[in-house]
PDB file of C-alpha atoms in Angstrom:
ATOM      1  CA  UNK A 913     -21.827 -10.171 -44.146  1.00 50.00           C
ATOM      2  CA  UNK A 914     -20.904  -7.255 -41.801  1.00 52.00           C
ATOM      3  CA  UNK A 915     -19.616  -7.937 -38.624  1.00 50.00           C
ATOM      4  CA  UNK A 916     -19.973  -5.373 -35.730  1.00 52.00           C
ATOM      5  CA  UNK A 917     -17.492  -4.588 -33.094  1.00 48.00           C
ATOM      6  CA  UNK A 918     -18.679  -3.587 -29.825  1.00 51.00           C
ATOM      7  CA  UNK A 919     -16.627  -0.508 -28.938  1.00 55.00           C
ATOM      8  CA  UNK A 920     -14.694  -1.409 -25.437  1.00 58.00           C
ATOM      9  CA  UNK A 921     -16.446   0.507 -22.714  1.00 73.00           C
ATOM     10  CA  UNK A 922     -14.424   4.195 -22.390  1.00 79.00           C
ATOM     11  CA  UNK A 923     -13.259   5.296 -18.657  1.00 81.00           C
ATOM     12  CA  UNK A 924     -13.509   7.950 -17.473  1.00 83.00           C
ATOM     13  CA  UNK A 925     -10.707  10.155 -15.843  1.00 82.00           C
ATOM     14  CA  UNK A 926      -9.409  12.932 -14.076  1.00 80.00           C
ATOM     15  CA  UNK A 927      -6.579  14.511 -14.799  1.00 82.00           C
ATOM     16  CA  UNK A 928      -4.399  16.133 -12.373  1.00 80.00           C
ATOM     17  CA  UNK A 929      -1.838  18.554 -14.427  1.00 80.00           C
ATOM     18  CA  UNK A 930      -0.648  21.779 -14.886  1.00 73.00           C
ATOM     19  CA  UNK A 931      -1.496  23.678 -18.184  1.00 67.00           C
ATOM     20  CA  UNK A 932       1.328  23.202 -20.716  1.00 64.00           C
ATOM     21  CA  UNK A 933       1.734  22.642 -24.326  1.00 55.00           C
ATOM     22  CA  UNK A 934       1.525  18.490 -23.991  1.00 65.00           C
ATOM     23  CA  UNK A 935      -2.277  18.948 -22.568  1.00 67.00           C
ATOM     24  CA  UNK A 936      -3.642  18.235 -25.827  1.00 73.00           C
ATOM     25  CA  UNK A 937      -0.787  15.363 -26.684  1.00 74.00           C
ATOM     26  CA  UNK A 938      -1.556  13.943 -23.380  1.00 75.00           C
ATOM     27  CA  UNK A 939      -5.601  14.598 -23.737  1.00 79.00           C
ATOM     28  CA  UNK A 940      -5.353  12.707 -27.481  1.00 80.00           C
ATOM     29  CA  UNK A 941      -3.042  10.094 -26.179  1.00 77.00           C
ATOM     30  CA  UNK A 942      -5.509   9.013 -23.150  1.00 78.00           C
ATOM     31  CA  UNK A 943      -8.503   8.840 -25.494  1.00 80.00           C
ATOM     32  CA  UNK A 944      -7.383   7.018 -27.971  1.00 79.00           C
ATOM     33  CA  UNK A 945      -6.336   4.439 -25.350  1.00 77.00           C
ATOM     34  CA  UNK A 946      -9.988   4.736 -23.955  1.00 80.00           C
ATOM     35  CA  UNK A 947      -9.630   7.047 -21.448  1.00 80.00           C
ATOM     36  CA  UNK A 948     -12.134  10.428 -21.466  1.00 83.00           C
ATOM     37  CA  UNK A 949     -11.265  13.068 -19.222  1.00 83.00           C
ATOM     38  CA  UNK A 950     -14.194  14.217 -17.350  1.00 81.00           C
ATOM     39  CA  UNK A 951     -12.752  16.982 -15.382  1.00 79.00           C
ATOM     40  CA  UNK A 952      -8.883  18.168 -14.824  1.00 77.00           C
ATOM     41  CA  UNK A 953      -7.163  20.040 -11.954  1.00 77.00           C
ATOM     42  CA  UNK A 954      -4.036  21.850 -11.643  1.00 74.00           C
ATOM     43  CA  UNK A 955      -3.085  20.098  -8.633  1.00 72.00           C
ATOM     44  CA  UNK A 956      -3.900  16.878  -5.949  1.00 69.00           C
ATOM     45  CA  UNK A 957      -4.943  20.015  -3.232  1.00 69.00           C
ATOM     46  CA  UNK A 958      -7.838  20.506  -5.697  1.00 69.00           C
ATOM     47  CA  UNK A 959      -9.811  17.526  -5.925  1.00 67.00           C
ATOM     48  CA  UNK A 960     -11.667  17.885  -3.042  1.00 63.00           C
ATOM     49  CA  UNK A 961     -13.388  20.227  -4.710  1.00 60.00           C
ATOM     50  CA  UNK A 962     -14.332  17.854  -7.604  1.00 63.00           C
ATOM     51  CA  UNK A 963     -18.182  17.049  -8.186  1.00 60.00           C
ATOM     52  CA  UNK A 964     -16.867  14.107 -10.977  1.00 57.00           C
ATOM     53  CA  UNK A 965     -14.672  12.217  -8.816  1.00 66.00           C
ATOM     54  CA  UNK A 966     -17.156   9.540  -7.140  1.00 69.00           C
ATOM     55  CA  UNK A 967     -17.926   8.893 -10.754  1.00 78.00           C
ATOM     56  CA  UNK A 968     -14.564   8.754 -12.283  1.00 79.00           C
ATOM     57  CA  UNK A 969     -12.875   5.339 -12.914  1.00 82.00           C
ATOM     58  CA  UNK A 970      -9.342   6.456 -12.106  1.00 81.00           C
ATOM     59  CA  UNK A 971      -6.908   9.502 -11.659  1.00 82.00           C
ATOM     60  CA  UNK A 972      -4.419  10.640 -14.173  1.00 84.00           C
ATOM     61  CA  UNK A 973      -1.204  12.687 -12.351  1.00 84.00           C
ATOM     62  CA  UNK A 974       0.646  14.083 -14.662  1.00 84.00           C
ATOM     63  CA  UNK A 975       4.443  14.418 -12.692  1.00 81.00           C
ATOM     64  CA  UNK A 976       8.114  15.292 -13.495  1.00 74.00           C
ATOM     65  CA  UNK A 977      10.988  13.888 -11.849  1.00 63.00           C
ATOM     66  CA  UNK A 978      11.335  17.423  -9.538  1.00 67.00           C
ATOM     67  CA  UNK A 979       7.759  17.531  -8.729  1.00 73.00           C
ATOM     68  CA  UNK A 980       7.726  17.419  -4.983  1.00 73.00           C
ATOM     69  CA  UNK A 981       3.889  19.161  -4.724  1.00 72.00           C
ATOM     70  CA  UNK A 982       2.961  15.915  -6.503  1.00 72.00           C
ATOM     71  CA  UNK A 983       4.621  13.168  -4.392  1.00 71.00           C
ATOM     72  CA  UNK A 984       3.360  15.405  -1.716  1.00 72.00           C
ATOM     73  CA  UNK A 985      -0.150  15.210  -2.826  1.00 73.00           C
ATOM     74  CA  UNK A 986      -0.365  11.404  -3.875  1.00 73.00           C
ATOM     75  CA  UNK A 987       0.514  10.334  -0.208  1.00 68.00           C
ATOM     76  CA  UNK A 988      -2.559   9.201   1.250  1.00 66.00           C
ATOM     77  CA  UNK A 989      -4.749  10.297  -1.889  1.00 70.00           C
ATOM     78  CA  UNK A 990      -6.350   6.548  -2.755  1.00 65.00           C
ATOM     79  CA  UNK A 991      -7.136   6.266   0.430  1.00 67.00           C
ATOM     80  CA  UNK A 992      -8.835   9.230   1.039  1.00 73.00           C
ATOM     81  CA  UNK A 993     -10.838   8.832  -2.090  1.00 73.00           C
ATOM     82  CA  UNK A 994     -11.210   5.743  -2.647  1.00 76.00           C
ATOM     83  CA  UNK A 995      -9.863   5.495  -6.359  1.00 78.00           C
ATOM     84  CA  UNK A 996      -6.996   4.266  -8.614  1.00 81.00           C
ATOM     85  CA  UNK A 997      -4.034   6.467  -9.415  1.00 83.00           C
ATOM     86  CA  UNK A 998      -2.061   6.311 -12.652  1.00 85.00           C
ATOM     87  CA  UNK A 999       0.863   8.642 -12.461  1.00 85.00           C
ATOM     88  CA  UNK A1000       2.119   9.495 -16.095  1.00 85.00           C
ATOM     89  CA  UNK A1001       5.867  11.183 -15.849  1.00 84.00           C
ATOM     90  CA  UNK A1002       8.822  11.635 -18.077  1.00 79.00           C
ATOM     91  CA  UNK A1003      11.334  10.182 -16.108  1.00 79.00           C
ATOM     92  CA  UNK A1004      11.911   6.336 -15.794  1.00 78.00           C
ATOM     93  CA  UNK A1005      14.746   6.276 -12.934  1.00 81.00           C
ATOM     94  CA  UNK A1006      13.914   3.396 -10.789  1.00 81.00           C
ATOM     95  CA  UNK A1007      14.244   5.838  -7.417  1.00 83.00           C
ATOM     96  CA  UNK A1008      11.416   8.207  -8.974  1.00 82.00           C
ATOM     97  CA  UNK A1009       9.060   5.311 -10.197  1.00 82.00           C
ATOM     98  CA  UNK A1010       9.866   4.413  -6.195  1.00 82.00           C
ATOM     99  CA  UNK A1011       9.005   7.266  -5.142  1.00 83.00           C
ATOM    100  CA  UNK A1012       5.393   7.459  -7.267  1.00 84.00           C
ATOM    101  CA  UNK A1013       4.399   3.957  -5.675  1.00 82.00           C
ATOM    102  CA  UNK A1014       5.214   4.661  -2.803  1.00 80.00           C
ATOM    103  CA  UNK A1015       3.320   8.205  -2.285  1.00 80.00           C
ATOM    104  CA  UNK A1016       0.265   5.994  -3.516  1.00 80.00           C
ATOM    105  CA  UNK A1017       0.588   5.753  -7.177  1.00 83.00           C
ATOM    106  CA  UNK A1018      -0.732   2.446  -8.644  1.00 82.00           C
ATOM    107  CA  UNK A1019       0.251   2.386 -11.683  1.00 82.00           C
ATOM    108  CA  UNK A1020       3.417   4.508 -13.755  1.00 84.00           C
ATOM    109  CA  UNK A1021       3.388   5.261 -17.027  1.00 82.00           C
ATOM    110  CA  UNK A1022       6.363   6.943 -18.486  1.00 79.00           C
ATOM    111  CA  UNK A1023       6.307   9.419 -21.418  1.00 76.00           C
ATOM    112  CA  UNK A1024       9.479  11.157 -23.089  1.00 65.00           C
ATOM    113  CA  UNK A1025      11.827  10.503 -25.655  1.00 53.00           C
ATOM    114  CA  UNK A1026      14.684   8.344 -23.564  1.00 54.00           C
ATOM    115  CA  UNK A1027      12.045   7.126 -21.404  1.00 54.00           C
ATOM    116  CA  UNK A1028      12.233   2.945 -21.193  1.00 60.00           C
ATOM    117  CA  UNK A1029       8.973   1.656 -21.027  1.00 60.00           C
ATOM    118  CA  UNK A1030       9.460  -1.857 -20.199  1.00 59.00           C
ATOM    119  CA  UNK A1031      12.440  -0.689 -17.421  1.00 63.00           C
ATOM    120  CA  UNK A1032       9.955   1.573 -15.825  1.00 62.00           C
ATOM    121  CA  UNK A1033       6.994  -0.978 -15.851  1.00 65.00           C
ATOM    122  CA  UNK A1034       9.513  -3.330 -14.485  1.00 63.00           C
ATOM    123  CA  UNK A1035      10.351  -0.780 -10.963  1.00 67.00           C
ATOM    124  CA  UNK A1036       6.783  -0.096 -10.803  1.00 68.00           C
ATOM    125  CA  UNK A1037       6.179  -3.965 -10.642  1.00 68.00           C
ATOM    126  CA  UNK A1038       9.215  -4.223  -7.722  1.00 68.00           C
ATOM    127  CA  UNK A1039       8.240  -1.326  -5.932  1.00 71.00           C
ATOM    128  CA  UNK A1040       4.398  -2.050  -6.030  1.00 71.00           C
ATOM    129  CA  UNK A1041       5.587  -5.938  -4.889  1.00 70.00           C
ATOM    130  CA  UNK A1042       7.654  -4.529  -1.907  1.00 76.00           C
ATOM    131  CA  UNK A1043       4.727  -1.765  -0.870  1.00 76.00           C
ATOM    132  CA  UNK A1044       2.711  -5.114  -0.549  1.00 75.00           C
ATOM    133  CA  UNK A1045       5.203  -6.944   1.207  1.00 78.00           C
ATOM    134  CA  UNK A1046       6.389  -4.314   3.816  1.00 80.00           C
ATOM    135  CA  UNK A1047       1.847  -4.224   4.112  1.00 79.00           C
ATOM    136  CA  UNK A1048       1.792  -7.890   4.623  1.00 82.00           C
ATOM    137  CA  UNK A1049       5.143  -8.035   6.844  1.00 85.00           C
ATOM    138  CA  UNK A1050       3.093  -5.660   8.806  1.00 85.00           C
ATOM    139  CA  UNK A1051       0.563  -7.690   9.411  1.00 84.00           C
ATOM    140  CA  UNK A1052       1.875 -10.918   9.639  1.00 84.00           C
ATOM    141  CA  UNK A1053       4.005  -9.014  12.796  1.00 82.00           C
ATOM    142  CA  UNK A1054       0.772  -8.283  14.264  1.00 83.00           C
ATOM    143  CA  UNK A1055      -0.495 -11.236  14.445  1.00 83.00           C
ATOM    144  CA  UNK A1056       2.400 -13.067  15.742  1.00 83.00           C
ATOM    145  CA  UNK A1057       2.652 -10.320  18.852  1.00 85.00           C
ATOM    146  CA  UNK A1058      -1.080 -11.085  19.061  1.00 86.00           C
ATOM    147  CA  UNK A1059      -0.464 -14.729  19.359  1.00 86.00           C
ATOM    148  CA  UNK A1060       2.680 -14.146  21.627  1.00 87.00           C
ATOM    149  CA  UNK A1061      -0.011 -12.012  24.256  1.00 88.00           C
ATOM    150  CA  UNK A1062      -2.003 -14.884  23.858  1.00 90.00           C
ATOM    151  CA  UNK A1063       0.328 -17.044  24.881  1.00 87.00           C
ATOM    152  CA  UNK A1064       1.919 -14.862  27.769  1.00 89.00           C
ATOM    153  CA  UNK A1065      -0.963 -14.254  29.059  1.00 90.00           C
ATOM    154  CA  UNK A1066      -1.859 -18.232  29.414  1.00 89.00           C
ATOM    155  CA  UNK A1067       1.425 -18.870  30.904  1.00 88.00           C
ATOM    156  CA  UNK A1068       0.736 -15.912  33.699  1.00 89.00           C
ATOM    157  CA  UNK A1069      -2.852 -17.273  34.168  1.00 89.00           C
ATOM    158  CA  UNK A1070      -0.976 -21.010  34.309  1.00 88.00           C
ATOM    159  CA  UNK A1071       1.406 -19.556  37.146  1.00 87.00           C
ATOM    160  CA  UNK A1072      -1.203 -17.975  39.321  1.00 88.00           C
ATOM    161  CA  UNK A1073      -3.588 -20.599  39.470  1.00 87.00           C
ATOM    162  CA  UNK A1074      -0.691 -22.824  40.591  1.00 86.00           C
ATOM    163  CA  UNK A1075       1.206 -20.389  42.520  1.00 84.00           C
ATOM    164  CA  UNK A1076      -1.238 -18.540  44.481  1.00 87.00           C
ATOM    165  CA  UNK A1077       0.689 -15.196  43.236  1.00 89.00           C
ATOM    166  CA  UNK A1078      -0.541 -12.030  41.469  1.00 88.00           C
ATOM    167  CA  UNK A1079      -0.210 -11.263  37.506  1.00 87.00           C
ATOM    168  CA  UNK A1080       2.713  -8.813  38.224  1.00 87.00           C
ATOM    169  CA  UNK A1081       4.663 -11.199  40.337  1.00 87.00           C
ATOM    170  CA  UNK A1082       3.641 -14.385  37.882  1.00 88.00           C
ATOM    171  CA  UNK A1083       4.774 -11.859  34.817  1.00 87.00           C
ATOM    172  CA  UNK A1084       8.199 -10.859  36.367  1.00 88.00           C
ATOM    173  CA  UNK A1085       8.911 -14.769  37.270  1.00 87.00           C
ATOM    174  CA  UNK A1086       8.161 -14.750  33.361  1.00 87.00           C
ATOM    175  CA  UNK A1087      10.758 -11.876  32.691  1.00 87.00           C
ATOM    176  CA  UNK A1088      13.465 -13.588  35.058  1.00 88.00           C
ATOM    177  CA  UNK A1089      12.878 -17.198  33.383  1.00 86.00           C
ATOM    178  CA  UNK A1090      13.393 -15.518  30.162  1.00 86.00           C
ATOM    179  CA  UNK A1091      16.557 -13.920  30.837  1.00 86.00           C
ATOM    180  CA  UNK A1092      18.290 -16.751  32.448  1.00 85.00           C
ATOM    181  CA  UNK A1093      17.736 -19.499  29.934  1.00 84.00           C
ATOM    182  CA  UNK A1094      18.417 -16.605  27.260  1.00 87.00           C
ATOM    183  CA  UNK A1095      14.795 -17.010  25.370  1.00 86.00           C
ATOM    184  CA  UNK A1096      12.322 -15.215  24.263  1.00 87.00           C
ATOM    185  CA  UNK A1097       8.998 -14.602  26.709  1.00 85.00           C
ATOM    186  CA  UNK A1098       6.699 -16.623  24.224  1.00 87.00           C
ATOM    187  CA  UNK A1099       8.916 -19.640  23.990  1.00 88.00           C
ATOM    188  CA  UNK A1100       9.229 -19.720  27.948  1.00 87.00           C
ATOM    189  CA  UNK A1101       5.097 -19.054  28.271  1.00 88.00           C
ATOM    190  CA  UNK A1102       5.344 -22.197  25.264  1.00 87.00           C
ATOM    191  CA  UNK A1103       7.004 -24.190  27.835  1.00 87.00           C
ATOM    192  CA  UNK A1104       4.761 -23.673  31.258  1.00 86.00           C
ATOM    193  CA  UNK A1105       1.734 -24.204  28.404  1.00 88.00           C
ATOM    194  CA  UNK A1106       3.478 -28.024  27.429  1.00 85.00           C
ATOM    195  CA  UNK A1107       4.328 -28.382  31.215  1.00 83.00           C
ATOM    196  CA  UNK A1108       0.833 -27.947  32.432  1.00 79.00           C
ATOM    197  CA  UNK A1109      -0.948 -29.992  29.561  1.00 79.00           C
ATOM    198  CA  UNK A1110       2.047 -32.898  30.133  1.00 77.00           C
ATOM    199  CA  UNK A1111       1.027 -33.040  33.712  1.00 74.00           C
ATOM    200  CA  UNK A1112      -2.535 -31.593  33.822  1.00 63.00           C
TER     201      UNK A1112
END
């Protein structure tokens, strides 16, 4: 009885490197992992001129550890085009693999002869993780001075109604409340908020 394989769908890539002697290593290497190169490019500048890129499953950037045009490039690249980017460099120091992920790479794949795989997949894991976190820090910052407007804002509205005074004045007796009992302008707008739903 003969059993047939289905052959894992190939994807297809562009390669970003400069013509050397470990193109057809590099070229070998990617397809028999499944990759096909559909196009290649000296350099990041050049993709915009790149008819295969919409249909391309990823980028391959080929880097060294001195490659500043590189880093250069990567830094905003995803984002402009809308696809993943593996960067594939000889050099597994956890401050270059930092500085890949952090120009935009998504991935790192290191290459060379003293090169540590499982050290470098290990950075690009923690600096990937921190990229996120600083992104979600970000966000989680601008929500809470979102709420803390919200909030302000209530306690000036809270103020006026009962004062008879403007915003600006009802804002500054905000400011002054703050700075005598030595808190924040949220947790004082927090307290008119309680007062005025204790008493109604």
């Amino acid at each position: 009885m003969y059993v047939w394989l289905k052959e894992p769908q190939r994807l297809k890539a562009i390669l970003i490197a400069r013509q050397d002697d470990r193109d057809a290593f590099l070229e070998a290497l990617l397809f028999d992992k499944g990759l096909t190169v559909v196009d290649r490019i000296a350099s990041v500048g050049e993709a915009c001129g790149l008819r295969d890129l919409a249909q391309a499953d990823l980028v391959v950037a080929v880097t060294s550890a001195d490659d500043k045009d590189v880093l250069k490039g990567l830094a905003g690249f995803s984002e402009k085009f809308r696809i993943p980017v593996l960067a594939v460099t000889d050099s597994d120091l956890p401050e270059h693999i930092a500085a890949l992920t952090g120009a935009g790479a998504h991935s790192v794949l290191c290459i060379g002869m003293t090169t540590d795989r499982v050290r470098a997949a290990a950075t690009a894991a923690i600096a990937g993780y921190e990229k996120l976190a600083a992104l979600e820090r970000r966000a989680e910052n601008a929500e809470r001075s979102l709420s803390d407007r919200k909030l302000i804002e209530r306690a000036k509205g809270i103020l006026m109604q009962q004062r008879g005074i403007s915003e600006g004045d009802a804002f500054r007796e905000l400011q002054t409340s703050s700075m005598k009992r030595n808190e924040p302008l949220p947790k004082v707008a927090e307290t008119i908020i309680a007062a005025k739903e204790l008493l109604g």
